[in-house]
Amino acid sequence: MQKHSMPLQDLPCLGLQGSMLSQSKRMTKRKSRGCLSEGLDTECTPTELIHQWSPPHKHQRLSSKGKENDSNQFVLARRSRKRKEPMSCLSWDHLPDELLLRIFSYIPLQDLLRMSVVCKRWHRLAFDESLWHSVDLEGLTHMGPALQQVLKLGVRMLRCPRSFVEEPHFTGTEPLQITMMDLSSSIIPTSALESIISRCRLLEYLSLEGLQLSDAVISSLSQNPNLLQLNLSSCSGFSAPALADMLKSCTRIEQLNISWCDFNNDHVQSVVNNVSSRVTHINLSGYRENLMLDDVKVLVTRCPHIQTLDLSDSTLLMADSFPVLRQLEGLVHLSLSRCYHIHLAALTDLGQTFPMLSVLDVFGIVNGSHLSSLKKEMPRISINCMPFSSIARPTPDSRPVSCLMWNRKCGLRVRL
């Protein structure tokens, strides 16, 4: 029997209480040294002390820890595993309408239409007016049904250049909510175009570049008094009186591109005599023998706030037009490309004639070494830097940025 394993009654001068206290101190010391098991193996160890030093609610296991511990056994207490609470499952049904609409706004149009058949709620949200505020249908073929559906959903910004519409007309007479529309270079029957424009009352920005129009289309434009920018470049099929009436009604036009249309002298006079006096950017290029000096005089007198003026390809204009144009004190950009009767020597004085002039386009008149000399004569003016006109065009750059229309981005877009 070991030294400390004798019966409690044989220990001198110690009662039961003192023995338990002494034994407790020894066991505390042994436990601090990692030798708790030695005290537990004694035959006279009180049961109360075993319970006192044993971890509560722990399963004990005796295990040997290698050769160096063959004579000593350790008590390993295994900590009870914490039960994992089941995670609450978040579904699409728990998301509010505002968050779903935000997510839907990043989805292409075709995918949005597919998602609309998932359930009634998604169908309602997929056709929410906020998602159809601006739509881009560029390059879409067989666009008739899609365009008709988009117009019914109250679209405000509609971009569909270079598209193909095969239906002859659109039904319904209710007014449309469109404020910005680009149909440039599209293939669309005149009857369909008449049906669309006749239902527009809120147009502010419109581009019909390259389309076959009619007097009915031009007359319908008169019903949009808030029109600010109008691009009718390369259009045809309308008369001079209809054009004059439209310009008289649209008194807020600031940018007008009416270049290279199927015009005669009467058309040109209808423009210069009736265009809004608020015009600051106007393109009258392409009228070789129809635009004369008298027309320029009328235009300058009527519109003194012009900042950008394009008179390119007007072969009847000569240097005597400069004193007339001098009345435009705020002229910043002047285009006289291919006005072959204007001599090079007359261009060198433009820097003094127009103190605000910063851009001059004279393509076809000045080339090669003469261009370098002219740039040295007028170092503060950028010469021949803009081969294409940007007046009233939705995407003025030579490489248009997708989804942009008059510097505004469309939301829903067809992914081709």
Tab-separated table of C-alpha atoms in Angstrom:
chain	number	residue	atom	x	y	z
A	1	MET	CA	0.000	0.000	0.000
A	2	GLN	CA	1.311	3.412	-0.846
A	3	LYS	CA	2.334	6.000	1.676
A	4	HIS	CA	-0.860	7.979	1.509
A	5	SER	CA	-3.203	5.003	1.152
A	6	MET	CA	-3.443	3.906	4.809
A	7	PRO	CA	-6.853	3.949	6.500
A	8	LEU	CA	-8.049	7.329	7.658
A	9	GLN	CA	-8.421	6.231	11.303
A	10	ASP	CA	-4.685	5.298	11.500
A	11	LEU	CA	-3.475	8.775	10.560
A	12	PRO	CA	-2.098	10.511	13.700
A	13	CYS	CA	-3.753	13.686	15.046
A	14	LEU	CA	-6.204	13.911	12.121
A	15	GLY	CA	-9.869	13.474	12.169
A	16	LEU	CA	-12.073	12.834	9.195
A	17	GLN	CA	-12.339	16.544	8.397
A	18	GLY	CA	-8.587	17.152	8.566
A	19	SER	CA	-7.896	14.079	6.520
A	20	MET	CA	-10.224	15.195	3.772
A	21	LEU	CA	-8.665	18.665	3.752
A	22	SER	CA	-5.147	17.276	3.569
A	23	GLN	CA	-6.159	14.841	0.879
A	24	SER	CA	-7.849	17.646	-1.066
A	25	LYS	CA	-4.680	19.769	-0.965
A	26	ARG	CA	-2.586	16.865	-2.200
A	27	MET	CA	-4.959	16.122	-5.032
A	28	THR	CA	-5.011	19.806	-6.035
A	29	LYS	CA	-1.233	19.791	-6.242
A	30	ARG	CA	-1.206	16.553	-8.220
A	31	LYS	CA	-3.822	17.860	-10.603
A	32	SER	CA	-1.759	20.970	-11.300
A	33	ARG	CA	1.084	18.632	-12.295
A	34	GLY	CA	-1.117	16.525	-14.552
A	35	CYS	CA	-1.147	13.572	-12.156
A	36	LEU	CA	-4.733	13.564	-11.039
A	37	SER	CA	-5.186	9.916	-11.896
A	38	GLU	CA	-2.673	8.832	-9.275
A	39	GLY	CA	-4.839	10.172	-6.482
A	40	LEU	CA	-7.987	8.738	-7.981
A	41	ASP	CA	-6.521	5.244	-7.983
A	42	THR	CA	-6.073	5.133	-4.205
A	43	GLU	CA	-8.481	2.892	-2.381
A	44	CYS	CA	-9.351	5.424	0.344
A	45	THR	CA	-10.144	8.428	-1.874
A	46	PRO	CA	-13.542	9.859	-0.766
A	47	THR	CA	-16.332	9.689	-3.310
A	48	GLU	CA	-17.184	13.355	-2.706
A	49	LEU	CA	-13.717	14.391	-3.908
A	50	ILE	CA	-14.080	12.327	-7.069
A	51	HIS	CA	-17.273	14.157	-7.880
A	52	GLN	CA	-15.673	17.449	-6.926
A	53	TRP	CA	-12.742	17.113	-9.314
A	54	SER	CA	-14.573	15.432	-12.132
A	55	PRO	CA	-15.960	17.778	-14.850
A	56	PRO	CA	-19.740	17.789	-14.650
A	57	HIS	CA	-21.707	16.145	-17.463
A	58	LYS	CA	-18.551	15.015	-19.234
A	59	HIS	CA	-17.892	11.545	-20.569
A	60	GLN	CA	-14.520	10.318	-19.340
A	61	ARG	CA	-12.291	8.022	-21.238
A	62	LEU	CA	-9.040	6.440	-20.130
A	63	SER	CA	-6.413	6.483	-22.762
A	64	SER	CA	-2.717	5.825	-22.963
A	65	LYS	CA	-0.610	8.472	-24.644
A	66	GLY	CA	2.459	6.589	-25.851
A	67	LYS	CA	5.350	4.722	-24.313
A	68	GLU	CA	6.431	7.545	-22.039
A	69	ASN	CA	2.986	7.507	-20.416
A	70	ASP	CA	2.549	3.788	-20.019
A	71	SER	CA	2.568	4.067	-16.237
A	72	ASN	CA	0.279	7.094	-16.147
A	73	GLN	CA	-3.254	7.205	-17.414
A	74	PHE	CA	-4.951	10.439	-18.395
A	75	VAL	CA	-8.579	11.316	-18.159
A	76	LEU	CA	-9.802	12.858	-21.463
A	77	ALA	CA	-12.965	14.892	-21.232
A	78	ARG	CA	-14.863	15.175	-24.518
A	79	ARG	CA	-16.791	18.396	-24.897
A	80	SER	CA	-20.335	17.927	-25.963
A	81	ARG	CA	-21.056	19.059	-29.499
A	82	LYS	CA	-23.202	22.124	-29.912
A	83	ARG	CA	-26.310	21.423	-31.830
A	84	LYS	CA	-26.580	23.432	-35.012
A	85	GLU	CA	-29.780	25.289	-35.353
A	86	PRO	CA	-31.340	24.896	-38.787
A	87	MET	CA	-30.771	27.997	-40.917
A	88	SER	CA	-33.861	29.799	-42.054
A	89	CYS	CA	-34.232	29.327	-45.811
A	90	LEU	CA	-34.578	32.623	-47.773
A	91	SER	CA	-36.677	32.281	-50.917
A	92	TRP	CA	-37.615	34.655	-53.705
A	93	ASP	CA	-41.096	34.895	-52.196
A	94	HIS	CA	-39.656	36.616	-49.134
A	95	LEU	CA	-38.121	39.475	-51.141
A	96	PRO	CA	-40.122	42.702	-51.374
A	97	ASP	CA	-41.366	43.999	-54.722
A	98	GLU	CA	-38.916	46.901	-54.679
A	99	LEU	CA	-35.919	44.584	-54.445
A	100	LEU	CA	-37.216	42.264	-57.166
A	101	LEU	CA	-37.822	45.221	-59.481
A	102	ARG	CA	-34.255	46.336	-58.872
A	103	ILE	CA	-32.986	42.873	-59.821
A	104	PHE	CA	-35.235	42.678	-62.882
A	105	SER	CA	-33.886	46.012	-64.135
A	106	TYR	CA	-30.515	44.350	-64.891
A	107	ILE	CA	-32.010	41.509	-66.933
A	108	PRO	CA	-32.105	41.597	-70.771
A	109	LEU	CA	-35.506	41.957	-72.352
A	110	GLN	CA	-35.750	38.375	-73.684
A	111	ASP	CA	-34.904	36.889	-70.284
A	112	LEU	CA	-37.377	39.193	-68.573
A	113	LEU	CA	-40.147	37.949	-70.838
A	114	ARG	CA	-39.238	34.345	-70.009
A	115	MET	CA	-39.295	35.104	-66.295
A	116	SER	CA	-42.757	36.644	-66.598
A	117	VAL	CA	-44.292	33.169	-66.985
A	118	VAL	CA	-42.844	31.796	-63.721
A	119	CYS	CA	-45.754	32.900	-61.561
A	120	LYS	CA	-48.424	35.553	-61.298
A	121	ARG	CA	-46.329	37.777	-59.089
A	122	TRP	CA	-43.344	37.724	-61.434
A	123	HIS	CA	-45.660	38.373	-64.368
A	124	ARG	CA	-46.992	41.456	-62.615
A	125	LEU	CA	-43.515	42.719	-61.750
A	126	ALA	CA	-42.021	41.913	-65.160
A	127	PHE	CA	-44.509	44.254	-66.804
A	128	ASP	CA	-44.237	46.991	-64.208
A	129	GLU	CA	-44.176	50.443	-65.785
A	130	SER	CA	-40.890	51.349	-64.101
A	131	LEU	CA	-39.043	48.594	-65.995
A	132	TRP	CA	-40.438	49.674	-69.360
A	133	HIS	CA	-39.569	53.336	-68.956
A	134	SER	CA	-36.805	53.053	-71.550
A	135	VAL	CA	-36.420	50.273	-74.131
A	136	ASP	CA	-33.754	49.574	-76.753
A	137	LEU	CA	-34.845	47.452	-79.747
A	138	GLU	CA	-31.922	48.265	-82.030
A	139	GLY	CA	-31.540	45.962	-85.017
A	140	LEU	CA	-34.593	43.868	-84.204
A	141	THR	CA	-36.251	42.181	-87.190
A	142	HIS	CA	-39.989	41.493	-87.380
A	143	MET	CA	-40.379	44.194	-84.765
A	144	GLY	CA	-44.084	44.857	-85.296
A	145	PRO	CA	-45.554	42.793	-82.404
A	146	ALA	CA	-42.739	43.750	-80.028
A	147	LEU	CA	-43.076	47.444	-80.827
A	148	GLN	CA	-46.832	47.333	-80.419
A	149	GLN	CA	-46.504	45.673	-76.997
A	150	VAL	CA	-43.838	48.144	-75.877
A	151	LEU	CA	-45.982	51.114	-76.860
A	152	LYS	CA	-48.889	49.736	-74.809
A	153	LEU	CA	-46.679	49.509	-71.692
A	154	GLY	CA	-46.167	53.278	-71.599
A	155	VAL	CA	-42.540	53.501	-72.726
A	156	ARG	CA	-40.982	56.975	-72.387
A	157	MET	CA	-37.674	56.408	-74.189
A	158	LEU	CA	-37.734	54.226	-77.298
A	159	ARG	CA	-34.570	53.425	-79.214
A	160	CYS	CA	-34.890	51.202	-82.272
A	161	PRO	CA	-32.569	52.382	-85.068
A	162	ARG	CA	-31.785	50.062	-87.981
A	163	SER	CA	-34.824	47.921	-87.230
A	164	PHE	CA	-37.403	46.292	-89.492
A	165	VAL	CA	-41.142	46.686	-89.022
A	166	GLU	CA	-43.266	44.624	-91.364
A	167	GLU	CA	-46.770	45.387	-90.046
A	168	PRO	CA	-48.631	48.086	-91.979
A	169	HIS	CA	-50.144	49.945	-89.015
A	170	PHE	CA	-50.801	49.959	-85.281
A	171	THR	CA	-54.236	49.833	-83.731
A	172	GLY	CA	-55.506	52.086	-80.992
A	173	THR	CA	-55.888	55.826	-80.639
A	174	GLU	CA	-54.862	56.411	-77.007
A	175	PRO	CA	-51.987	58.914	-76.631
A	176	LEU	CA	-48.480	57.591	-76.069
A	177	GLN	CA	-46.124	58.622	-73.281
A	178	ILE	CA	-43.013	58.795	-75.461
A	179	THR	CA	-40.731	61.775	-74.906
A	180	MET	CA	-37.609	60.473	-76.713
A	181	MET	CA	-37.638	58.291	-79.815
A	182	ASP	CA	-34.986	57.206	-82.303
A	183	LEU	CA	-36.132	55.429	-85.475
A	184	SER	CA	-33.100	56.348	-87.562
A	185	SER	CA	-32.402	54.240	-90.656
A	186	SER	CA	-35.226	51.814	-89.852
A	187	ILE	CA	-37.432	50.098	-92.390
A	188	ILE	CA	-40.952	51.034	-91.423
A	189	PRO	CA	-44.029	51.582	-93.589
A	190	THR	CA	-45.176	55.188	-93.782
A	191	SER	CA	-48.645	54.158	-92.602
A	192	ALA	CA	-47.163	52.609	-89.438
A	193	LEU	CA	-45.087	55.716	-88.823
A	194	GLU	CA	-48.167	57.911	-89.246
A	195	SER	CA	-50.038	55.792	-86.702
A	196	ILE	CA	-47.239	56.170	-84.142
A	197	ILE	CA	-46.496	59.884	-84.571
A	198	SER	CA	-50.197	60.796	-84.604
A	199	ARG	CA	-50.504	59.447	-81.037
A	200	CYS	CA	-47.515	61.411	-79.723
A	201	ARG	CA	-48.043	64.642	-77.793
A	202	LEU	CA	-45.063	64.760	-75.446
A	203	LEU	CA	-42.098	64.389	-77.804
A	204	GLU	CA	-38.990	66.326	-76.846
A	205	TYR	CA	-36.290	64.465	-78.788
A	206	LEU	CA	-37.001	62.788	-82.124
A	207	SER	CA	-34.838	61.289	-84.870
A	208	LEU	CA	-36.374	60.028	-88.118
A	209	GLU	CA	-33.168	60.144	-90.130
A	210	GLY	CA	-33.344	58.448	-93.502
A	211	LEU	CA	-37.076	57.612	-93.401
A	212	GLN	CA	-39.795	58.110	-95.985
A	213	LEU	CA	-42.225	60.575	-94.409
A	214	SER	CA	-45.487	62.196	-95.460
A	215	ASP	CA	-47.385	65.406	-94.860
A	216	ALA	CA	-49.437	63.528	-92.252
A	217	VAL	CA	-46.289	62.706	-90.282
A	218	ILE	CA	-45.032	66.296	-90.444
A	219	SER	CA	-48.453	67.628	-89.464
A	220	SER	CA	-48.577	65.249	-86.471
A	221	LEU	CA	-45.270	66.662	-85.259
A	222	SER	CA	-47.026	69.995	-84.895
A	223	GLN	CA	-48.909	68.488	-81.944
A	224	ASN	CA	-45.677	68.310	-79.914
A	225	PRO	CA	-45.002	71.880	-78.765
A	226	ASN	CA	-42.246	70.753	-76.351
A	227	LEU	CA	-40.018	69.448	-79.136
A	228	LEU	CA	-36.402	70.466	-78.427
A	229	GLN	CA	-34.308	68.438	-80.865
A	230	LEU	CA	-35.480	67.225	-84.267
A	231	ASN	CA	-33.408	65.180	-86.713
A	232	LEU	CA	-34.935	64.845	-90.200
A	233	SER	CA	-31.676	64.365	-92.054
A	234	SER	CA	-32.032	62.603	-95.436
A	235	CYS	CA	-35.832	62.409	-95.154
A	236	SER	CA	-38.252	62.799	-98.044
A	237	GLY	CA	-41.921	62.685	-98.993
A	238	PHE	CA	-43.295	65.895	-97.434
A	239	SER	CA	-44.178	69.289	-98.876
A	240	ALA	CA	-42.878	72.765	-98.099
A	241	PRO	CA	-46.208	74.074	-96.672
A	242	ALA	CA	-46.465	71.158	-94.239
A	243	LEU	CA	-42.869	71.805	-93.137
A	244	ALA	CA	-43.594	75.509	-92.610
A	245	ASP	CA	-46.669	74.797	-90.474
A	246	MET	CA	-44.765	72.331	-88.327
A	247	LEU	CA	-41.902	74.772	-87.665
A	248	LYS	CA	-44.369	77.511	-86.750
A	249	SER	CA	-45.949	75.258	-84.114
A	250	CYS	CA	-42.732	73.864	-82.632
A	251	THR	CA	-41.404	77.112	-81.233
A	252	ARG	CA	-39.067	75.551	-78.668
A	253	ILE	CA	-36.739	73.734	-81.060
A	254	GLU	CA	-33.108	74.304	-80.101
A	255	GLN	CA	-31.393	71.830	-82.431
A	256	LEU	CA	-32.602	71.145	-85.974
A	257	ASN	CA	-30.921	68.814	-88.453
A	258	ILE	CA	-32.680	69.038	-91.785
A	259	SER	CA	-29.721	68.300	-94.059
A	260	TRP	CA	-29.687	66.370	-97.322
A	261	CYS	CA	-33.470	66.133	-97.581
A	262	ASP	CA	-35.344	65.946	-100.881
A	263	PHE	CA	-35.711	69.732	-100.969
A	264	ASN	CA	-36.231	72.442	-103.514
A	265	ASN	CA	-36.004	76.216	-103.073
A	266	ASP	CA	-39.437	76.356	-101.448
A	267	HIS	CA	-38.408	73.869	-98.760
A	268	VAL	CA	-35.297	75.860	-97.920
A	269	GLN	CA	-37.275	79.082	-97.645
A	270	SER	CA	-39.844	77.350	-95.439
A	271	VAL	CA	-37.043	76.490	-93.031
A	272	VAL	CA	-35.275	79.853	-92.847
A	273	ASN	CA	-38.549	81.804	-92.632
A	274	ASN	CA	-40.252	79.705	-89.951
A	275	VAL	CA	-37.601	78.057	-87.803
A	276	SER	CA	-37.746	78.918	-84.117
A	277	SER	CA	-35.741	81.934	-83.048
A	278	ARG	CA	-34.480	79.858	-80.107
A	279	VAL	CA	-32.416	77.612	-82.390
A	280	THR	CA	-28.776	77.355	-81.334
A	281	HIS	CA	-27.668	74.419	-83.549
A	282	ILE	CA	-28.844	74.025	-87.136
A	283	ASN	CA	-27.669	71.854	-90.035
A	284	LEU	CA	-28.656	73.024	-93.536
A	285	SER	CA	-25.985	71.173	-95.452
A	286	GLY	CA	-26.474	69.413	-98.779
A	287	TYR	CA	-28.455	72.036	-100.720
A	288	ARG	CA	-25.970	72.701	-103.471
A	289	GLU	CA	-27.940	75.157	-105.591
A	290	ASN	CA	-30.964	75.685	-103.362
A	291	LEU	CA	-29.352	77.621	-100.497
A	292	MET	CA	-28.460	81.187	-101.453
A	293	LEU	CA	-26.994	84.187	-99.728
A	294	ASP	CA	-30.429	85.748	-99.231
A	295	ASP	CA	-31.524	82.641	-97.345
A	296	VAL	CA	-28.505	82.958	-95.059
A	297	LYS	CA	-29.389	86.607	-94.364
A	298	VAL	CA	-32.934	85.656	-93.348
A	299	LEU	CA	-31.686	82.835	-91.146
A	300	VAL	CA	-29.106	84.985	-89.340
A	301	THR	CA	-31.612	87.761	-88.736
A	302	ARG	CA	-34.254	85.355	-87.435
A	303	CYS	CA	-31.937	83.245	-85.262
A	304	PRO	CA	-29.236	85.477	-83.756
A	305	HIS	CA	-28.285	82.938	-81.035
A	306	ILE	CA	-26.863	80.280	-83.352
A	307	GLN	CA	-23.755	78.637	-81.939
A	308	THR	CA	-23.293	75.758	-84.406
A	309	LEU	CA	-24.020	76.280	-88.103
A	310	ASP	CA	-23.476	73.740	-90.868
A	311	LEU	CA	-23.769	75.064	-94.444
A	312	SER	CA	-21.625	72.394	-96.083
A	313	ASP	CA	-22.077	71.558	-99.777
A	314	SER	CA	-23.702	74.910	-100.533
A	315	THR	CA	-21.843	75.623	-103.750
A	316	LEU	CA	-23.476	79.025	-104.278
A	317	LEU	CA	-21.957	80.522	-101.114
A	318	MET	CA	-18.840	82.664	-101.435
A	319	ALA	CA	-16.675	84.837	-99.221
A	320	ASP	CA	-19.319	87.595	-99.246
A	321	SER	CA	-21.320	85.456	-96.810
A	322	PHE	CA	-18.803	86.125	-94.004
A	323	PRO	CA	-19.952	89.716	-93.290
A	324	VAL	CA	-23.496	88.319	-93.009
A	325	LEU	CA	-22.468	85.530	-90.655
A	326	ARG	CA	-20.560	88.041	-88.550
A	327	GLN	CA	-23.865	88.985	-86.917
A	328	LEU	CA	-23.709	85.669	-85.058
A	329	GLU	CA	-21.622	86.895	-82.146
A	330	GLY	CA	-21.835	83.576	-80.288
A	331	LEU	CA	-20.817	81.368	-83.247
A	332	VAL	CA	-18.582	78.567	-81.973
A	333	HIS	CA	-18.667	75.925	-84.717
A	334	LEU	CA	-18.860	76.697	-88.453
A	335	SER	CA	-18.913	74.049	-91.191
A	336	LEU	CA	-18.282	75.125	-94.799
A	337	SER	CA	-17.015	71.851	-96.230
A	338	ARG	CA	-17.083	71.575	-100.038
A	339	CYS	CA	-18.218	75.176	-100.493
A	340	TYR	CA	-15.797	75.391	-103.383
A	341	HIS	CA	-16.408	79.066	-104.224
A	342	ILE	CA	-14.887	80.189	-100.935
A	343	HIS	CA	-11.220	81.005	-101.498
A	344	LEU	CA	-8.501	79.906	-99.114
A	345	ALA	CA	-7.320	83.467	-98.509
A	346	ALA	CA	-10.724	84.445	-97.146
A	347	LEU	CA	-10.507	81.777	-94.435
A	348	THR	CA	-7.421	83.265	-92.762
A	349	ASP	CA	-9.444	86.195	-91.404
A	350	LEU	CA	-12.090	84.067	-89.698
A	351	GLY	CA	-10.190	84.181	-86.426
A	352	GLN	CA	-10.729	87.954	-86.212
A	353	THR	CA	-14.207	87.865	-87.787
A	354	PHE	CA	-15.588	85.404	-85.228
A	355	PRO	CA	-13.927	85.940	-81.832
A	356	MET	CA	-15.805	82.989	-80.249
A	357	LEU	CA	-15.056	80.524	-83.054
A	358	SER	CA	-13.282	77.373	-81.848
A	359	VAL	CA	-14.142	74.723	-84.496
A	360	LEU	CA	-13.950	75.154	-88.282
A	361	ASP	CA	-14.670	72.401	-90.816
A	362	VAL	CA	-13.528	73.098	-94.378
A	363	PHE	CA	-13.158	69.582	-95.810
A	364	GLY	CA	-12.597	69.643	-99.564
A	365	ILE	CA	-11.506	73.280	-99.601
A	366	VAL	CA	-8.219	73.066	-97.715
A	367	ASN	CA	-5.916	70.049	-97.877
A	368	GLY	CA	-2.277	69.106	-97.445
A	369	SER	CA	0.240	71.914	-96.942
A	370	HIS	CA	-2.474	74.577	-97.118
A	371	LEU	CA	-4.176	73.006	-94.129
A	372	SER	CA	-0.962	73.176	-92.108
A	373	SER	CA	-0.521	76.819	-93.001
A	374	LEU	CA	-4.105	77.624	-92.033
A	375	LYS	CA	-3.662	75.940	-88.663
A	376	LYS	CA	-0.597	78.072	-88.004
A	377	GLU	CA	-2.533	81.209	-88.898
A	378	MET	CA	-5.335	80.292	-86.459
A	379	PRO	CA	-3.763	78.246	-83.626
A	380	ARG	CA	-6.724	78.583	-81.250
A	381	ILE	CA	-9.213	77.092	-83.749
A	382	SER	CA	-9.569	73.338	-84.343
A	383	ILE	CA	-9.741	72.774	-88.093
A	384	ASN	CA	-11.204	69.685	-89.805
A	385	CYS	CA	-11.617	67.728	-86.576
A	386	MET	CA	-15.297	66.753	-86.966
A	387	PRO	CA	-16.126	65.031	-90.278
A	388	PHE	CA	-19.668	64.159	-89.122
A	389	SER	CA	-22.320	66.491	-87.798
A	390	SER	CA	-23.653	65.865	-84.305
A	391	ILE	CA	-26.559	68.304	-84.472
A	392	ALA	CA	-29.766	66.741	-83.062
A	393	ARG	CA	-28.424	63.225	-83.578
A	394	PRO	CA	-29.038	60.654	-80.816
A	395	THR	CA	-25.567	59.109	-81.088
A	396	PRO	CA	-23.339	61.768	-82.624
A	397	ASP	CA	-20.038	59.885	-82.421
A	398	SER	CA	-18.747	57.897	-85.362
A	399	ARG	CA	-18.743	54.829	-83.091
A	400	PRO	CA	-21.991	55.137	-81.157
A	401	VAL	CA	-22.144	53.923	-77.605
A	402	SER	CA	-24.722	51.179	-77.273
A	403	CYS	CA	-27.885	51.954	-75.328
A	404	LEU	CA	-27.162	55.695	-75.344
A	405	MET	CA	-29.678	58.102	-76.803
A	406	TRP	CA	-29.058	61.827	-76.428
A	407	ASN	CA	-26.616	60.993	-73.622
A	408	ARG	CA	-29.233	58.943	-71.782
A	409	LYS	CA	-29.006	55.210	-71.244
A	410	CYS	CA	-31.848	52.855	-72.047
A	411	GLY	CA	-32.783	50.231	-69.480
A	412	LEU	CA	-34.288	47.213	-71.220
A	413	ARG	CA	-32.316	46.069	-74.227
A	414	VAL	CA	-32.686	43.266	-76.728
A	415	ARG	CA	-29.679	40.957	-76.638
A	416	LEU	CA	-28.889	39.961	-80.228
